[in-house]
Short mmCIF file of C-alpha atoms in Angstrom, two decimals:
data_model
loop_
_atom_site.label_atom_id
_atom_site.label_comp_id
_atom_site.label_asym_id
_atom_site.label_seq_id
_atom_site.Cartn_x
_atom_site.Cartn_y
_atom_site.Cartn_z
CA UNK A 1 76.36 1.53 175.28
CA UNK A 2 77.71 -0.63 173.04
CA UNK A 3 78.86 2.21 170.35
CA UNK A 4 80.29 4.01 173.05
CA UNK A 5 82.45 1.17 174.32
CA UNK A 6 83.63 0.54 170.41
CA UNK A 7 84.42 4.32 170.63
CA UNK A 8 86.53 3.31 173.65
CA UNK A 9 88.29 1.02 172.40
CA UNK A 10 89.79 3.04 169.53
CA UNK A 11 90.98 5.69 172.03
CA UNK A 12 94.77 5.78 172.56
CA UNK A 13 95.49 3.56 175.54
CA UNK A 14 99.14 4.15 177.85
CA UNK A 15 100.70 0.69 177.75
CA UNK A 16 102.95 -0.21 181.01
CA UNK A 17 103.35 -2.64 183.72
CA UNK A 18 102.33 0.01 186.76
CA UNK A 19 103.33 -0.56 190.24
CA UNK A 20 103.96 -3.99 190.00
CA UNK A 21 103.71 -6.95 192.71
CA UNK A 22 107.24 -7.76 193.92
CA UNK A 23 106.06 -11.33 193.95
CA UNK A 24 104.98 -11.42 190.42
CA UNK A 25 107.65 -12.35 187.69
CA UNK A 26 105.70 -12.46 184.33
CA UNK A 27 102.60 -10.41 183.91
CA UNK A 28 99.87 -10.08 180.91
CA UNK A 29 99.49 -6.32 180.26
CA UNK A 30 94.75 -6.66 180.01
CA UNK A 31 94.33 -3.02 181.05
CA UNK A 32 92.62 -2.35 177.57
CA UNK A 33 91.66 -6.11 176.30
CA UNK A 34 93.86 -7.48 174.45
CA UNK A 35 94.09 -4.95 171.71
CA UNK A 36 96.70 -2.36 170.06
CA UNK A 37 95.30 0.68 169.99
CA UNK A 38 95.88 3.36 167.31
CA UNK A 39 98.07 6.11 168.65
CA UNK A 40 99.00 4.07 172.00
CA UNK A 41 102.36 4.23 173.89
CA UNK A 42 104.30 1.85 174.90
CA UNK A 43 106.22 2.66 178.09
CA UNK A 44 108.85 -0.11 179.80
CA UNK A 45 109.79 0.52 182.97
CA UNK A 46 113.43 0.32 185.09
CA UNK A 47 114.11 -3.20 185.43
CA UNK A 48 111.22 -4.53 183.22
CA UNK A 49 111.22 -6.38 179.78
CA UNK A 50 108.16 -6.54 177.59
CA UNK A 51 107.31 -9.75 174.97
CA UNK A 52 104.68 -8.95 171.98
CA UNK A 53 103.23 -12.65 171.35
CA UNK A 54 101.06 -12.99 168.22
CA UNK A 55 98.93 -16.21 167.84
CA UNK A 56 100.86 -18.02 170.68
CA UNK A 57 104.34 -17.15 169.00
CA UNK A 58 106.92 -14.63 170.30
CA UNK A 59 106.87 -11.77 167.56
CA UNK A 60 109.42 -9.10 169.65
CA UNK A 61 111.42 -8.75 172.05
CA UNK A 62 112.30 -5.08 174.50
CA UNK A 63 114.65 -5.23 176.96
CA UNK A 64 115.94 -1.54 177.52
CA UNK A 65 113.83 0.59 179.38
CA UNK A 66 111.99 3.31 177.12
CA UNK A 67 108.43 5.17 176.14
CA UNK A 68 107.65 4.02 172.09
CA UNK A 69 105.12 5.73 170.45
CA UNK A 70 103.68 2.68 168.53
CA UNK A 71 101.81 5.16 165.54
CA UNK A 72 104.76 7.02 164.84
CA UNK A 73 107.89 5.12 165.46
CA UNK A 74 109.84 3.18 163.78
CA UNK A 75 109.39 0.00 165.41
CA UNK A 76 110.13 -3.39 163.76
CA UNK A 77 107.33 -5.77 165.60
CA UNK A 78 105.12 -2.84 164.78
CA UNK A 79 105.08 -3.17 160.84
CA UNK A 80 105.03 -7.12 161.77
CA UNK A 81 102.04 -6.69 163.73
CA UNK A 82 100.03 -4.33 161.54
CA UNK A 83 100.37 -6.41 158.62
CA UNK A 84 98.02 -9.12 160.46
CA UNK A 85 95.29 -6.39 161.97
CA UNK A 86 93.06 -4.09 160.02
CA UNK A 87 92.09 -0.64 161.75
CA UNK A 88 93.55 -2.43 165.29
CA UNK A 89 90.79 -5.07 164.89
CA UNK A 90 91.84 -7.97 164.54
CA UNK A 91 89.97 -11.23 165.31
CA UNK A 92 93.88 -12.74 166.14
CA UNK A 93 94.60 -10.85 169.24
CA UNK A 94 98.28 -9.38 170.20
CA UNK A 95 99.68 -10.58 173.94
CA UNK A 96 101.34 -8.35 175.76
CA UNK A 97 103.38 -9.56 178.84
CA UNK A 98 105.58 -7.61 180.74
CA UNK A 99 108.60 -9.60 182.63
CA UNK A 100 111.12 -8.21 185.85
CA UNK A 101 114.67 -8.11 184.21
CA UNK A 102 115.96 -7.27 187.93
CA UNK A 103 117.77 -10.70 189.77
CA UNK A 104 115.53 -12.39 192.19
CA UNK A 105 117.84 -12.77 195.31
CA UNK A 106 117.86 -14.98 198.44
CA UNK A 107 116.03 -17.44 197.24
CA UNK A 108 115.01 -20.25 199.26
CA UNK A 109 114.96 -24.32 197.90
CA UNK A 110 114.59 -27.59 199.35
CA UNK A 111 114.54 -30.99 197.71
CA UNK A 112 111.10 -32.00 197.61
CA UNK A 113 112.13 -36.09 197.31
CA UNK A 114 115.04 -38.49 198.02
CA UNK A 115 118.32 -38.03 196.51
CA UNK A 116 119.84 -41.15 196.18
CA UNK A 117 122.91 -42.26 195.20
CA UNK A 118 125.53 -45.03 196.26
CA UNK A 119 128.32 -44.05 198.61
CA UNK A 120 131.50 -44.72 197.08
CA UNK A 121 133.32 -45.53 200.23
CA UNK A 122 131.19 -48.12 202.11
CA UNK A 123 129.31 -48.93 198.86
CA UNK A 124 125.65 -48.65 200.84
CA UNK A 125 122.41 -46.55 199.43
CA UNK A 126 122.66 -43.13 200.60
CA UNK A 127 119.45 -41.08 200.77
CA UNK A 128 120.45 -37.39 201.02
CA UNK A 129 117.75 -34.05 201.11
CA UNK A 130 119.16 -30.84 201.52
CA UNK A 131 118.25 -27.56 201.27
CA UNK A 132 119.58 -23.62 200.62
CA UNK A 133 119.46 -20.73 198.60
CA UNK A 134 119.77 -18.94 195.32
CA UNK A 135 119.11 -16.02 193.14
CA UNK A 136 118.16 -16.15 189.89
CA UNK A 137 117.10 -13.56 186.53
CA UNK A 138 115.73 -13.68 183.47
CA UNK A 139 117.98 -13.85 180.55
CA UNK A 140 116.34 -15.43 177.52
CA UNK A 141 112.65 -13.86 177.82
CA UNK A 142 111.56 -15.57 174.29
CA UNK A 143 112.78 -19.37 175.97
CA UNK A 144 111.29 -18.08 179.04
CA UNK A 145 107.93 -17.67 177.78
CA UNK A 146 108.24 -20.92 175.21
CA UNK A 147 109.11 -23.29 178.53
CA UNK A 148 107.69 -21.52 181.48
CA UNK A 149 105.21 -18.92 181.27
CA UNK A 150 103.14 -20.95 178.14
CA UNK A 151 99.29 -19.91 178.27
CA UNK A 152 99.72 -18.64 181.58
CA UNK A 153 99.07 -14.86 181.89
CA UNK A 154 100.88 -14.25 185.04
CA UNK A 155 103.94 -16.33 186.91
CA UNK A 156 104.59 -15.29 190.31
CA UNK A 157 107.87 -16.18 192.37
CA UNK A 158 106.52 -18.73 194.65
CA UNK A 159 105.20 -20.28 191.70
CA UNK A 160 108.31 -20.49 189.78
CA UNK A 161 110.48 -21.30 192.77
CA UNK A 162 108.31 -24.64 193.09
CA UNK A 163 109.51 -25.07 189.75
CA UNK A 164 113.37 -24.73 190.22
CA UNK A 165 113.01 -26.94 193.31
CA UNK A 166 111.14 -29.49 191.18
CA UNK A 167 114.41 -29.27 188.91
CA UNK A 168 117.66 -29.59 191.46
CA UNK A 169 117.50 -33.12 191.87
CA UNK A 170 118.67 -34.49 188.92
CA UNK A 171 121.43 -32.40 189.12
CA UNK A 172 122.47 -32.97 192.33
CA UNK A 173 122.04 -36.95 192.67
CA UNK A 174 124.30 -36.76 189.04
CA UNK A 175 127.28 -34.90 190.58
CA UNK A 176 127.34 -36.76 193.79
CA UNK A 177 127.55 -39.58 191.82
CA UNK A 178 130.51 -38.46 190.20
CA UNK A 179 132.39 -36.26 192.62
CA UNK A 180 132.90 -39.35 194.97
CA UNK A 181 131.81 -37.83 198.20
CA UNK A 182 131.22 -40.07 201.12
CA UNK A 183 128.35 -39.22 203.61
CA UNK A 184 130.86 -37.96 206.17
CA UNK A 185 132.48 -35.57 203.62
CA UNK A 186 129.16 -34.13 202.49
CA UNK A 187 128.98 -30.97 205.45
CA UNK A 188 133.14 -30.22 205.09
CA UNK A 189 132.92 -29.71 201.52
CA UNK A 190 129.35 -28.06 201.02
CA UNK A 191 131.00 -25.22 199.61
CA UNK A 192 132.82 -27.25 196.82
CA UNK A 193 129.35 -29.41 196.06
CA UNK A 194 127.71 -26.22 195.76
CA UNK A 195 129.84 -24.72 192.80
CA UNK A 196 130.15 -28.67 190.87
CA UNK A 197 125.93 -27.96 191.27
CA UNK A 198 126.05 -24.66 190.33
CA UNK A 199 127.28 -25.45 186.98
CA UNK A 200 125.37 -28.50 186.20
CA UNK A 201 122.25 -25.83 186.88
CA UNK A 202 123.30 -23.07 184.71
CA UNK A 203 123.47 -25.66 181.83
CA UNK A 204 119.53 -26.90 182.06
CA UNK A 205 118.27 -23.53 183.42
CA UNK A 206 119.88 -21.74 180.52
CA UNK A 207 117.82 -23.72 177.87
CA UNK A 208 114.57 -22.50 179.81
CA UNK A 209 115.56 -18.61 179.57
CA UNK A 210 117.15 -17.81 182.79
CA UNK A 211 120.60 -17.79 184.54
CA UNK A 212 121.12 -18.97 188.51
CA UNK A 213 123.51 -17.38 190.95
CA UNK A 214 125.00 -17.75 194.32
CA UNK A 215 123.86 -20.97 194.30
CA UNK A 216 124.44 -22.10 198.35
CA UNK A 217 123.83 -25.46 200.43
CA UNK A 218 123.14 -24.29 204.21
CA UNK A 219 122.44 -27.46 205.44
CA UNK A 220 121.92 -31.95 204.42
CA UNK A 221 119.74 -34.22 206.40
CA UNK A 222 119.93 -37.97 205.94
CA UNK A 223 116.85 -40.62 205.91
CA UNK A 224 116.20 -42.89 208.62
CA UNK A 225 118.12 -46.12 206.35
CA UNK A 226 120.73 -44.21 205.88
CA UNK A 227 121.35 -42.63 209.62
CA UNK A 228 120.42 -46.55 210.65
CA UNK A 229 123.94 -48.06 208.17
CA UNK A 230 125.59 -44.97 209.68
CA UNK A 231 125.38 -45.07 213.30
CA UNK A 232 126.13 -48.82 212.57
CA UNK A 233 129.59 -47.76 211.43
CA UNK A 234 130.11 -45.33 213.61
CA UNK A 235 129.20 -48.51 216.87
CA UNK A 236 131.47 -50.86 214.86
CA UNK A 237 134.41 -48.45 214.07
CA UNK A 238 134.14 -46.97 218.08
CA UNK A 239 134.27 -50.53 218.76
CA UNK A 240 137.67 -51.72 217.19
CA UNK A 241 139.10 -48.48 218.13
CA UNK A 242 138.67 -49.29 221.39
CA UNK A 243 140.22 -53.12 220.76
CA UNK A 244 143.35 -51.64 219.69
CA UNK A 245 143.93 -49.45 222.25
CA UNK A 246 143.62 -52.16 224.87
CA UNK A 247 146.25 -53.89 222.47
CA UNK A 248 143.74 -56.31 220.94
CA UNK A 249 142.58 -56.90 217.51
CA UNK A 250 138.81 -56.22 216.44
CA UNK A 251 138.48 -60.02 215.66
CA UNK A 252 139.59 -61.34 219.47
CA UNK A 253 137.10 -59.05 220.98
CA UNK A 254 134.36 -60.05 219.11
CA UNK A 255 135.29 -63.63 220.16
CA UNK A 256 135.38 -62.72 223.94
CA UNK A 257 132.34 -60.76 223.60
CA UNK A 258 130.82 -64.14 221.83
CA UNK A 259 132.37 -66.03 224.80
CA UNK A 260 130.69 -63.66 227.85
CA UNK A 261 127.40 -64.25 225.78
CA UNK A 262 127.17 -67.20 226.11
CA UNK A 263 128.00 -67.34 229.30
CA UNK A 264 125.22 -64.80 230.47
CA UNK A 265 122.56 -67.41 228.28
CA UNK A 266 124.03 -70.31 230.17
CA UNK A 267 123.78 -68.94 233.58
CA UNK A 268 120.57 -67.77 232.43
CA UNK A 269 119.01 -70.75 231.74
CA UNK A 270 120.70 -72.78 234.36
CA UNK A 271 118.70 -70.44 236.92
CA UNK A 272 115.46 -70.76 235.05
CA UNK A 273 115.82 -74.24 235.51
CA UNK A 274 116.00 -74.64 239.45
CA UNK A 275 113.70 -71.71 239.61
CA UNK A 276 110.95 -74.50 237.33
CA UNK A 277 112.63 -77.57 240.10
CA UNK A 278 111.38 -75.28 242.84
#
């Protein structure tokens, strides 16, 4: 048994990412262990990539689809890798990982914590979450594999897309910082916030390998201390609103409202005390 699976090994071996799961994004190619074997083909697929990783570092790179016959063919990772394995033996194994080069669309995020930041109109702690959508593809497989995929041997979508979500705060609480929105503005100018986001993403996302597209907010949700200072404005500004259009300003009516207080507590207690004398 054991000669005949050292026999097997040493038979030429197809090498492609078959009918792969639309929810995985990053795949280790295992099929045949982890060896090259003499004579083997190398096929990449429509829409795929493939990485050749040699003792944890990126050795090559394929990003056009196409069927290499790795004894034959002039491939440079080839000699690289041949150089480090005698007869396709090789105590230092060869990784194999095949990526999808198509865009991941519709995407769906959601800030998983607070984003706070102060609101530059009525200077109070806003705490904002929000949520929308995105699509996203691999650009930089070498980064990619370096700052996501790791020791990993297979990434799927819902996977990474905890990871992007993980990522969108910063980014967001920094531009609404600077772009000097107040919480009313927020839902009128989603559109705008979206694209200032957009390209603080593309700047920290490129650095780990991949680009991010149609980048949307759908929808913002405030925490209870913030609705609380809100509908607080909202009572106060309804309130001098009113004043003025009864031709009064904001600071008599809170004095008559003072003085009919005081009233109602001095009535009040006046009856509580012949209700006690009785």
């Amino acid at each position: 048994m054991a000669m005949m699976d050292g026999i097997k090994r040493q038979l030429r071996s197809v090498i492609e990412w078959q009918n792969p799961d639309p929810d995985v994004l990053f795949m280790q190619w295992t099929e045949n262990g982890d060896e090259i074997k003499n004579a083997s083909k190398l096929i990449v697929g429509p829409g795929q990539g493939c990485i050749f990783v040699y003792e944890g570092q990126v050795k090559a790179v394929i990003e056009q689809q196409c069927m290499v016959n790795l004894q034959t063919d002039n491939v440079p990772f080839w000699t690289t890798i041949k150089k480090f394995m005698q007869f396709f033996v090789s105590e230092h194994k060869v990784g194999i990982y095949f990526y999808r080069k198509t865009k991941i669309l519709d995407q769906k995020w959601g800030t998983t914590s607070l984003i706070k930041y102060q609101d530059p109109k009525y200077q109070f702690p806003i705490g904002l979450k929000a949520y929308g959508n995105y699509s996203y593809q691999i650009e930089d497989a070498q980064a990619f594999f370096v700052n996501i995929v790791g020791s990993h041997n297979q990434v799927g979508i819902d996977e990474f897309r905890k990871i992007i979500s993980a990522r969108v705060i910063q980014p967001i609480s920094d531009y609404l910082a600077e772009c000097g929105y107040s919480y009313a503005d927020i839902d009128a100018n989603r559109e705008e916030i979206a694209r200032g986001i957009a390209i603080k993403l593309a700047i920290v996302f490129r650095k780990l390998g991949f680009t991010i597209g149609d980048f949307r907010i759908e929808g913002t949700d405030f925490d209870d201390d913030t609705l609380r200072r809100i509908n607080r404005i909202a009572d106060l500004t309804a309130e001098a609103q009113a004043a003025q259009a009864v031709g009064l300003d904001y600071a008599k009516v809170q004095q008559l409202d003072a003085m009919r207080e005081a009233a109602r507590n001095e009535s009040g207690a006046a009856g509580a005390g012949m209700g006690l004398g009785a």
